[in-house]
mmCIF file of C-alpha atoms and ligand atoms in Angstrom:
data_model
loop_
_atom_site.group_PDB
_atom_site.id
_atom_site.type_symbol
_atom_site.label_atom_id
_atom_site.label_comp_id
_atom_site.label_asym_id
_atom_site.label_seq_id
_atom_site.Cartn_x
_atom_site.Cartn_y
_atom_site.Cartn_z
ATOM 1 C CA MET A 18 102.554 118.382 158.089
ATOM 2 C CA LYS A 19 105.115 118.906 155.466
ATOM 3 C CA LYS A 20 103.894 117.091 152.332
ATOM 4 C CA ARG A 21 107.193 115.463 151.494
ATOM 5 C CA LYS A 22 109.365 112.772 153.698
ATOM 6 C CA LEU A 23 112.249 114.910 155.300
ATOM 7 C CA ILE A 24 115.681 113.462 154.446
ATOM 8 C CA ILE A 25 118.478 114.307 156.359
ATOM 9 C CA GLY A 26 121.882 113.752 155.319
ATOM 10 C CA GLY A 27 125.858 113.895 157.124
ATOM 11 C CA ASN A 28 128.309 114.189 154.656
ATOM 12 C CA TRP A 29 131.629 113.997 156.432
ATOM 13 C CA LYS A 30 133.425 115.131 153.349
ATOM 14 C CA MET A 31 137.115 113.939 154.193
ATOM 15 C CA TYR A 32 136.871 113.687 157.892
ATOM 16 C CA LYS A 33 137.142 110.857 160.229
ATOM 17 C CA THR A 34 139.096 107.667 160.076
ATOM 18 C CA PRO A 35 137.411 104.627 159.796
ATOM 19 C CA SER A 36 137.542 104.154 163.735
ATOM 20 C CA GLU A 37 136.492 107.575 164.557
ATOM 21 C CA ALA A 38 133.205 106.524 161.894
ATOM 22 C CA ILE A 39 132.504 103.495 164.044
ATOM 23 C CA HIS A 40 132.668 105.607 167.154
ATOM 24 C CA VAL A 41 130.176 107.962 165.466
ATOM 25 C CA ALA A 42 128.247 105.372 163.918
ATOM 26 C CA LYS A 43 127.697 103.725 167.536
ATOM 27 C CA ALA A 44 126.179 106.907 169.110
ATOM 28 C CA LEU A 45 124.133 107.933 166.050
ATOM 29 C CA LYS A 46 122.833 104.717 166.527
ATOM 30 C CA VAL A 47 121.437 104.712 169.877
ATOM 31 C CA LYS A 48 120.725 108.323 169.515
ATOM 32 C CA LEU A 49 118.354 108.252 166.840
ATOM 33 C CA ILE A 50 116.603 104.897 167.523
ATOM 34 C CA ASN A 51 113.422 106.526 167.848
ATOM 35 C CA VAL A 52 113.403 108.782 164.818
ATOM 36 C CA ALA A 53 110.812 107.070 161.734
ATOM 37 C CA ASN A 54 109.547 110.005 160.069
ATOM 38 C CA VAL A 55 112.982 111.058 158.737
ATOM 39 C CA ASP A 56 115.147 109.423 156.848
ATOM 40 C CA VAL A 57 118.395 109.920 157.853
ATOM 41 C CA VAL A 58 121.423 109.083 155.453
ATOM 42 C CA ILE A 59 124.907 109.106 156.790
ATOM 43 C CA CYS A 60 128.053 109.652 153.914
ATOM 44 C CA PRO A 61 131.364 108.753 155.301
ATOM 45 C CA PRO A 62 134.864 108.499 153.567
ATOM 46 C CA PHE A 63 135.168 105.322 151.435
ATOM 47 C CA PRO A 64 137.513 103.623 154.165
ATOM 48 C CA ALA A 65 135.016 103.760 156.537
ATOM 49 C CA LEU A 66 131.685 102.591 154.687
ATOM 50 C CA VAL A 67 132.027 98.771 155.395
ATOM 51 C CA PRO A 68 132.630 99.301 158.874
ATOM 52 C CA VAL A 69 130.031 101.770 159.598
ATOM 53 C CA ASN A 70 127.860 100.003 157.561
ATOM 54 C CA GLU A 71 128.033 96.484 159.900
ATOM 55 C CA ILE A 72 127.034 98.921 162.464
ATOM 56 C CA LEU A 73 124.016 100.200 160.689
ATOM 57 C CA LYS A 74 122.604 97.760 158.672
ATOM 58 C CA GLU A 75 120.105 96.769 161.854
ATOM 59 C CA SER A 76 119.208 100.220 162.307
ATOM 60 C CA ASN A 77 116.959 103.146 160.366
ATOM 61 C CA ILE A 78 120.191 105.286 159.324
ATOM 62 C CA LYS A 79 121.639 104.621 155.301
ATOM 63 C CA ILE A 80 124.740 105.274 154.267
ATOM 64 C CA GLY A 81 125.533 106.817 151.043
ATOM 65 C CA GLY A 82 129.403 107.254 149.139
ATOM 66 C CA GLN A 83 130.293 110.581 148.369
ATOM 67 C CA ASN A 84 131.158 110.542 145.202
ATOM 68 C CA LEU A 85 131.301 107.578 142.185
ATOM 69 C CA TYR A 86 132.764 106.803 138.841
ATOM 70 C CA TRP A 87 130.406 106.400 135.986
ATOM 71 C CA GLN A 88 132.410 103.090 134.056
ATOM 72 C CA ASP A 89 131.337 99.617 135.428
ATOM 73 C CA GLU A 90 134.724 98.767 136.131
ATOM 74 C CA GLY A 91 138.808 99.109 135.402
ATOM 75 C CA ALA A 92 142.052 101.265 135.246
ATOM 76 C CA PHE A 93 140.902 103.913 136.606
ATOM 77 C CA THR A 94 143.133 104.274 139.934
ATOM 78 C CA GLY A 95 141.477 106.165 143.190
ATOM 79 C CA GLU A 96 137.756 105.790 141.576
ATOM 80 C CA VAL A 97 135.033 103.959 143.232
ATOM 81 C CA SER A 98 132.115 102.264 140.971
ATOM 82 C CA ALA A 99 128.598 102.287 141.956
ATOM 83 C CA LYS A 100 128.516 98.792 142.057
ATOM 84 C CA MET A 101 131.521 98.807 144.972
ATOM 85 C CA LEU A 102 129.182 101.227 147.052
ATOM 86 C CA LEU A 103 126.674 99.214 146.692
ATOM 87 C CA ASP A 104 128.652 95.905 147.839
ATOM 88 C CA ALA A 105 129.502 98.287 150.737
ATOM 89 C CA GLY A 106 126.162 98.702 151.845
ATOM 90 C CA CYS A 107 125.141 101.655 150.461
ATOM 91 C CA GLN A 108 121.677 103.098 149.535
ATOM 92 C CA TYR A 109 122.876 106.606 148.365
ATOM 93 C CA VAL A 110 125.557 108.592 146.750
ATOM 94 C CA VAL A 111 126.354 112.488 146.814
ATOM 95 C CA ILE A 112 126.924 113.878 143.199
ATOM 96 C CA GLY A 113 128.203 116.574 141.969
ATOM 97 C CA HIS A 114 129.050 118.620 145.133
ATOM 98 C CA SER A 115 130.221 121.887 144.693
ATOM 99 C CA GLU A 116 133.479 120.549 145.917
ATOM 100 C CA ARG A 117 134.047 118.284 143.273
ATOM 101 C CA ARG A 118 133.071 120.561 141.071
ATOM 102 C CA HIS A 119 135.279 123.402 142.519
ATOM 103 C CA VAL A 120 137.846 121.570 144.010
ATOM 104 C CA PHE A 121 138.290 118.971 141.625
ATOM 105 C CA GLY A 122 136.953 120.608 137.966
ATOM 106 C CA GLU A 123 133.719 118.477 137.554
ATOM 107 C CA LYS A 124 131.921 119.388 134.858
ATOM 108 C CA ASN A 125 128.128 119.105 134.616
ATOM 109 C CA ASN A 126 128.360 116.562 131.837
ATOM 110 C CA GLU A 127 130.579 114.697 134.064
ATOM 111 C CA ILE A 128 128.160 114.522 136.810
ATOM 112 C CA ASN A 129 125.303 113.665 134.552
ATOM 113 C CA GLN A 130 126.946 110.498 133.598
ATOM 114 C CA LYS A 131 127.068 109.668 136.773
ATOM 115 C CA VAL A 132 123.256 110.414 137.762
ATOM 116 C CA LYS A 133 122.905 108.018 134.788
ATOM 117 C CA LYS A 134 125.415 105.487 136.148
ATOM 118 C CA ALA A 135 123.358 105.514 139.924
ATOM 119 C CA LEU A 136 120.334 105.464 138.814
ATOM 120 C CA GLU A 137 121.582 102.540 136.555
ATOM 121 C CA ASN A 138 122.049 100.571 139.628
ATOM 122 C CA GLY A 139 119.805 101.420 141.917
ATOM 123 C CA LEU A 140 121.305 104.332 144.189
ATOM 124 C CA ILE A 141 119.749 107.452 145.081
ATOM 125 C CA PRO A 142 121.366 110.147 143.821
ATOM 126 C CA MET A 143 122.074 113.550 146.416
ATOM 127 C CA PHE A 144 122.420 115.749 143.136
ATOM 128 C CA CYS A 145 124.408 118.741 144.388
ATOM 129 C CA VAL A 146 123.652 122.221 142.763
ATOM 130 C CA GLY A 147 124.839 125.573 143.581
ATOM 131 C CA GLU A 148 126.160 129.058 143.004
ATOM 132 C CA THR A 149 128.689 130.434 143.972
ATOM 133 C CA LEU A 150 128.947 134.452 145.831
ATOM 134 C CA GLU A 151 130.128 135.843 142.420
ATOM 135 C CA GLU A 152 127.312 134.511 140.779
ATOM 136 C CA ARG A 153 124.663 135.025 143.214
ATOM 137 C CA GLN A 154 125.938 138.446 143.364
ATOM 138 C CA ASN A 155 125.686 139.356 139.576
ATOM 139 C CA GLY A 156 122.508 137.875 139.925
ATOM 140 C CA LEU A 157 123.228 135.250 138.287
ATOM 141 C CA THR A 158 122.025 132.299 140.415
ATOM 142 C CA GLU A 159 118.769 130.882 138.502
ATOM 143 C CA LYS A 160 121.091 130.959 135.130
ATOM 144 C CA VAL A 161 123.388 128.404 137.051
ATOM 145 C CA VAL A 162 121.093 126.509 138.762
ATOM 146 C CA GLU A 163 119.111 125.705 135.701
ATOM 147 C CA GLU A 164 122.050 124.812 133.187
ATOM 148 C CA GLN A 165 123.254 122.221 136.446
ATOM 149 C CA ILE A 166 119.864 120.947 136.493
ATOM 150 C CA ARG A 167 119.105 120.612 133.007
ATOM 151 C CA GLU A 168 122.755 119.463 132.183
ATOM 152 C CA GLY A 169 123.412 117.358 135.168
ATOM 153 C CA LEU A 170 120.060 115.793 134.134
ATOM 154 C CA SER A 171 119.939 115.460 130.866
ATOM 155 C CA GLY A 172 118.320 111.971 129.422
ATOM 156 C CA ILE A 173 117.515 111.158 132.774
ATOM 157 C CA GLU A 174 114.471 108.977 133.480
ATOM 158 C CA ILE A 175 112.763 108.515 136.535
ATOM 159 C CA LYS A 176 110.084 106.347 137.900
ATOM 160 C CA ASP A 177 109.549 106.988 141.241
ATOM 161 C CA ALA A 178 110.243 110.716 142.925
ATOM 162 C CA SER A 179 111.716 109.009 145.777
ATOM 163 C CA ASP A 180 114.990 107.786 142.670
ATOM 164 C CA LEU A 181 116.372 111.571 143.334
ATOM 165 C CA VAL A 182 117.340 113.682 146.059
ATOM 166 C CA VAL A 183 118.275 117.378 145.197
ATOM 167 C CA ALA A 184 120.424 119.339 147.506
ATOM 168 C CA TYR A 185 120.664 122.867 146.969
ATOM 169 C CA GLU A 186 123.871 123.911 148.450
ATOM 170 C CA PRO A 187 124.462 127.826 147.971
ATOM 171 C CA VAL A 188 128.760 127.332 147.625
ATOM 172 C CA TRP A 189 129.230 130.848 149.581
ATOM 173 C CA ALA A 190 127.242 129.205 152.660
ATOM 174 C CA ILE A 191 129.063 126.181 153.374
ATOM 175 C CA GLY A 192 131.514 125.882 155.937
ATOM 176 C CA THR A 193 131.219 129.471 156.075
ATOM 177 C CA GLY A 194 128.420 129.630 159.227
ATOM 178 C CA GLU A 195 126.889 131.877 156.479
ATOM 179 C CA THR A 196 123.229 129.874 156.376
ATOM 180 C CA ALA A 197 120.664 131.134 153.411
ATOM 181 C CA THR A 198 118.592 132.875 155.101
ATOM 182 C CA PRO A 199 115.051 130.420 155.148
ATOM 183 C CA ASP A 200 113.437 132.628 152.452
ATOM 184 C CA GLN A 201 116.590 132.832 150.168
ATOM 185 C CA ALA A 202 116.902 129.055 150.224
ATOM 186 C CA GLU A 203 112.715 128.737 149.606
ATOM 187 C CA GLU A 204 112.955 131.164 146.318
ATOM 188 C CA VAL A 205 115.434 128.895 144.879
ATOM 189 C CA HIS A 206 113.947 125.661 145.969
ATOM 190 C CA ARG A 207 110.534 126.815 144.748
ATOM 191 C CA TYR A 208 112.570 127.691 141.470
ATOM 192 C CA ILE A 209 114.287 124.368 141.330
ATOM 193 C CA ARG A 210 110.701 122.707 142.163
ATOM 194 C CA GLU A 211 109.735 124.001 138.744
ATOM 195 C CA LEU A 212 112.396 123.057 136.912
ATOM 196 C CA LEU A 213 111.540 119.249 138.163
ATOM 197 C CA SER A 214 108.383 119.675 136.900
ATOM 198 C CA GLY A 215 109.220 120.663 133.529
ATOM 199 C CA LEU A 216 111.685 118.054 132.998
ATOM 200 C CA PHE A 217 109.629 115.515 134.339
ATOM 201 C CA SER A 218 106.135 115.814 135.335
ATOM 202 C CA LEU A 219 104.379 118.087 137.598
ATOM 203 C CA SER A 220 103.683 115.031 139.542
ATOM 204 C CA LEU A 221 107.180 114.147 140.002
ATOM 205 C CA GLY A 222 107.937 117.421 140.178
ATOM 206 C CA ASN A 223 106.184 118.058 143.959
ATOM 207 C CA GLN A 224 107.156 114.882 144.790
ATOM 208 C CA ILE A 225 111.187 114.357 144.460
ATOM 209 C CA ARG A 226 112.763 115.820 147.959
ATOM 210 C CA ILE A 227 115.183 118.914 147.650
ATOM 211 C CA GLN A 228 117.546 119.435 150.699
ATOM 212 C CA TYR A 229 119.200 122.818 151.777
ATOM 213 C CA GLY A 230 122.921 122.331 152.459
ATOM 214 C CA GLY A 231 125.222 125.313 153.431
ATOM 215 C CA SER A 232 126.040 125.959 157.060
ATOM 216 C CA VAL A 233 122.908 124.262 158.451
ATOM 217 C CA LYS A 234 122.991 123.875 162.347
ATOM 218 C CA PRO A 235 120.660 122.868 165.213
ATOM 219 C CA SER A 236 119.925 126.701 165.426
ATOM 220 C CA ASN A 237 118.575 127.661 162.046
ATOM 221 C CA ALA A 238 117.756 123.810 161.135
ATOM 222 C CA ALA A 239 114.169 123.982 161.927
ATOM 223 C CA GLU A 240 113.055 127.642 160.362
ATOM 224 C CA LEU A 241 114.582 126.060 156.743
ATOM 225 C CA MET A 242 112.911 122.746 157.427
ATOM 226 C CA SER A 243 109.520 124.607 158.167
ATOM 227 C CA ARG A 244 109.709 126.404 154.272
ATOM 228 C CA GLU A 245 107.114 124.508 151.443
ATOM 229 C CA ASN A 246 109.774 123.572 149.610
ATOM 230 C CA ILE A 247 112.417 122.787 151.938
ATOM 231 C CA ASP A 248 112.649 118.992 152.016
ATOM 232 C CA GLY A 249 115.496 118.433 154.610
ATOM 233 C CA ALA A 250 118.952 119.215 154.923
ATOM 234 C CA LEU A 251 122.752 118.083 153.843
ATOM 235 C CA VAL A 252 124.798 118.598 156.474
ATOM 236 C CA GLY A 253 128.391 118.936 156.268
ATOM 237 C CA GLY A 254 130.254 120.360 159.615
ATOM 238 C CA ALA A 255 127.382 119.948 162.359
ATOM 239 C CA SER A 256 127.191 115.982 161.210
ATOM 240 C CA LEU A 257 130.497 115.050 162.259
ATOM 241 C CA ASP A 258 129.578 115.134 166.231
ATOM 242 C CA ALA A 259 126.223 113.000 166.941
ATOM 243 C CA ASP A 260 124.937 115.360 169.243
ATOM 244 C CA SER A 261 124.749 118.177 167.068
ATOM 245 C CA PHE A 262 123.305 116.277 163.941
ATOM 246 C CA THR A 263 120.945 114.577 166.075
ATOM 247 C CA GLU A 264 119.820 117.655 167.424
ATOM 248 C CA ILE A 265 119.085 118.656 164.117
ATOM 249 C CA ILE A 266 117.383 115.849 163.283
ATOM 250 C CA LYS A 267 114.811 115.589 166.113
ATOM 251 C CA LEU A 268 114.356 119.593 165.990
ATOM 252 C CA SER A 269 113.636 119.383 162.265
ATOM 253 C CA ALA A 270 111.911 116.325 162.894
ATOM 254 C CA SER A 271 109.471 118.266 165.150
ATOM 255 C CA VAL A 272 108.477 120.969 162.397
HETATM 256 P P1 LIG B 329 128.579 123.232 156.165
HETATM 257 O O1 LIG B 329 126.966 122.199 156.941
HETATM 258 O O2 LIG B 329 129.664 122.466 156.924
HETATM 259 O O3 LIG B 329 128.429 124.060 155.219
HETATM 260 O O4 LIG B 329 128.602 121.374 154.579
HETATM 261 C C1 LIG B 329 127.515 121.667 153.611
HETATM 262 C C2 LIG B 329 127.533 121.066 153.010
HETATM 263 O O5 LIG B 329 128.491 120.751 151.992
HETATM 264 C C3 LIG B 329 127.028 119.434 152.658
HETATM 265 O O6 LIG B 329 127.778 119.107 152.007
#
């Protein structure tokens, strides 16, 4: 038995129009009707949040945003606020995803403000960290992840371990088909848990859930989930299809 309840997220990135998203959400609602021992969160693109929430509000599947801005409102064209996400039905929000960091240049101090704003509004951040291939090859994995955690969570207090989810997503494993081995992932997850214990408390560090993300698919999900410090997954490509996402969830739930 796992010490922590698994949490599996589907990050749909910039895929699916609202009508396509509705179609997949309807399928997931039916397929996952009996899954209760795993928290399931899907993160569709912003325009699909409201219609997808309409479908899922009476189900055990939660929804999340893929990003937010740290101001409450204002002249910030193209941005979305925590209150908007909440009103659209979100309980979670992905923050600091590697594509935000590497494609859009988000820095740790900006990510920190986003985490603060999410928590202030009662949204649960799915706070992402992870090293690039070059950083791993240069032996910098722990240094990079530590910096992302310390700076991203600087000045943050949480009352309950369920207020925060951390996602370890090695950049070299995202969308590449190359997954970290369960041993590689477990090693970093254990390190992240030590850091969280130091930042918060031993008890919170032990209870905060740490997801693995990067080419998770039905064929590797169960083995990853069997590791002590891996408490779920953040799934990109394989979450776009209701069958493969369901399979990942069911295989993980059976571990
Ligand atoms: P893939 O599962 O497509 O590798 O994406 C992982 C990811 O970035 C989830 O946030």
